[in-house]
Amino acid sequence: MPSYAITGASKGIGREFVRQLAQSPSNTVLAIVRDPESPGIKALAQAHSNVHLIKANVTDPQSILAAAEQAAAILDGKLDVLIHNSNSVDMATFSLPPSKVPFDVEATRSFYEEPVRTAIYGAAWATNAFLPLIEKGDLKKIAHITSSMANTEVILGTGVDYAVAYSIAKAGMNVQIAKYAAELAPKGIKTVAICPGWVETHEGPKPPQLVEATEIMLNQFRKMEPDLKGQMPVEESVSQQLRVINGLDAARSGTVIRARDFKA
Ligand SMILES: NC(=O)c1ccc[n+]([C@@H]2O[C@H](COP(=O)([O-])OP(=O)(O)OC[C@H]3O[C@@H](n4cnc5c(N)ncnc54)[C@H](OP(=O)(O)O)[C@@H]3O)[C@@H](O)[C@H]2O)c1
């Protein structure tokens, strides 16, 4: 009876994890969301009795601790797999290269803060809150969802000079997951940072600026992958990511894995 808790489950990749995991009635799936009234995830929970919605904000430590308490009550104190997927970016500075970091302490803090709060603080708070449950679980796995934007070969190969704070936050996430692997190996807990690929998670019609930004990114990514057609469907990315989690073993604990390259 495997159990899974997924943060940032209201939409996109997080909600698709919930949808795919809910298909197996033997799974218990905890969808951790800031707003349990979000229509897509609410409908999933109504349609599947093995999906439980828990309200929490990963950037508020008391809120995520309270979520872990609720999870313990539902799961009899044990959790098999935690997937920390939540992410937030500041769109006002996302397109800027590093030379635009302002000469102002507060403005600089705000330039970096948003993705760091979800990728590093939120990842640590969510992991630490659920750790007592994971220690008692059978599978003992923790996955943080990272990005190839943190990979310096990808930065140099594509020439992507924007998404500075996001990329740095995910690079920090990759280091933090390795630290968790080093700390938790004696307890039999495996950790991994998964790159989901370039995934279509936008819902509804795309505004013209987004269409233009997607085209620019496609051309940049094609410098490394000339045959790339565009963004991957979210269903495909999540099924690849679940293969990584299923196949995660002690030998690969603490590493960064590109989901589509994973061979079990
Ligand atoms: N899509 C891609 O191409 C791609 C590529 C590489 C990596 N990734 C990574 O994959 C993950 C999912 O991406 P996505 O495209 O599905 O993102 P998304 O559609 O923007 O969804 C992000 C999720 O994070 C939640 N969230 C944001 N701030 C939160 C907070 N403080 N506490 C709790 N939840 C919070 C959002 O919930 P609300 O609805 O409450 O805002 C939402 O459910 C992210 O970690 C992202 O960095 C995505």
PDB file of C-alpha atoms in Angstrom, residues 147-160 220-221 223-225 258:
ATOM      1  CA  SER A 147      15.584  21.859 -13.479  1.00  0.00           C
ATOM      2  CA  SER A 148      18.243  21.500 -16.172  1.00  0.00           C
ATOM      3  CA  MET A 149      18.434  25.307 -15.955  1.00  0.00           C
ATOM      4  CA  ALA A 150      20.766  24.655 -12.993  1.00  0.00           C
ATOM      5  CA  ASN A 151      23.161  22.657 -15.172  1.00  0.00           C
ATOM      6  CA  THR A 152      26.155  24.771 -16.231  1.00  0.00           C
ATOM      7  CA  GLU A 153      26.674  22.731 -19.428  1.00  0.00           C
ATOM      8  CA  VAL A 154      23.080  23.528 -20.411  1.00  0.00           C
ATOM      9  CA  ILE A 155      23.541  27.235 -19.585  1.00  0.00           C
ATOM     10  CA  LEU A 156      26.689  27.425 -21.725  1.00  0.00           C
ATOM     11  CA  GLY A 157      25.314  25.217 -24.507  1.00  0.00           C
ATOM     12  CA  THR A 158      22.026  27.110 -24.885  1.00  0.00           C
ATOM     13  CA  GLY A 159      23.183  30.615 -23.999  1.00  0.00           C
ATOM     14  CA  VAL A 160      20.267  31.050 -21.560  1.00  0.00           C
ATOM     15  CA  GLN A 220      18.013  28.254 -27.575  1.00  0.00           C
ATOM     16  CA  PHE A 221      17.385  24.610 -26.578  1.00  0.00           C
ATOM     17  CA  LYS A 223      21.490  24.635 -29.983  1.00  0.00           C
ATOM     18  CA  MET A 224      21.972  21.504 -27.867  1.00  0.00           C
ATOM     19  CA  GLU A 225      19.113  19.386 -29.243  1.00  0.00           C
ATOM     20  CA  ARG A 258      17.235  13.826 -16.079  1.00  0.00           C
TER      21      ARG A 258
END
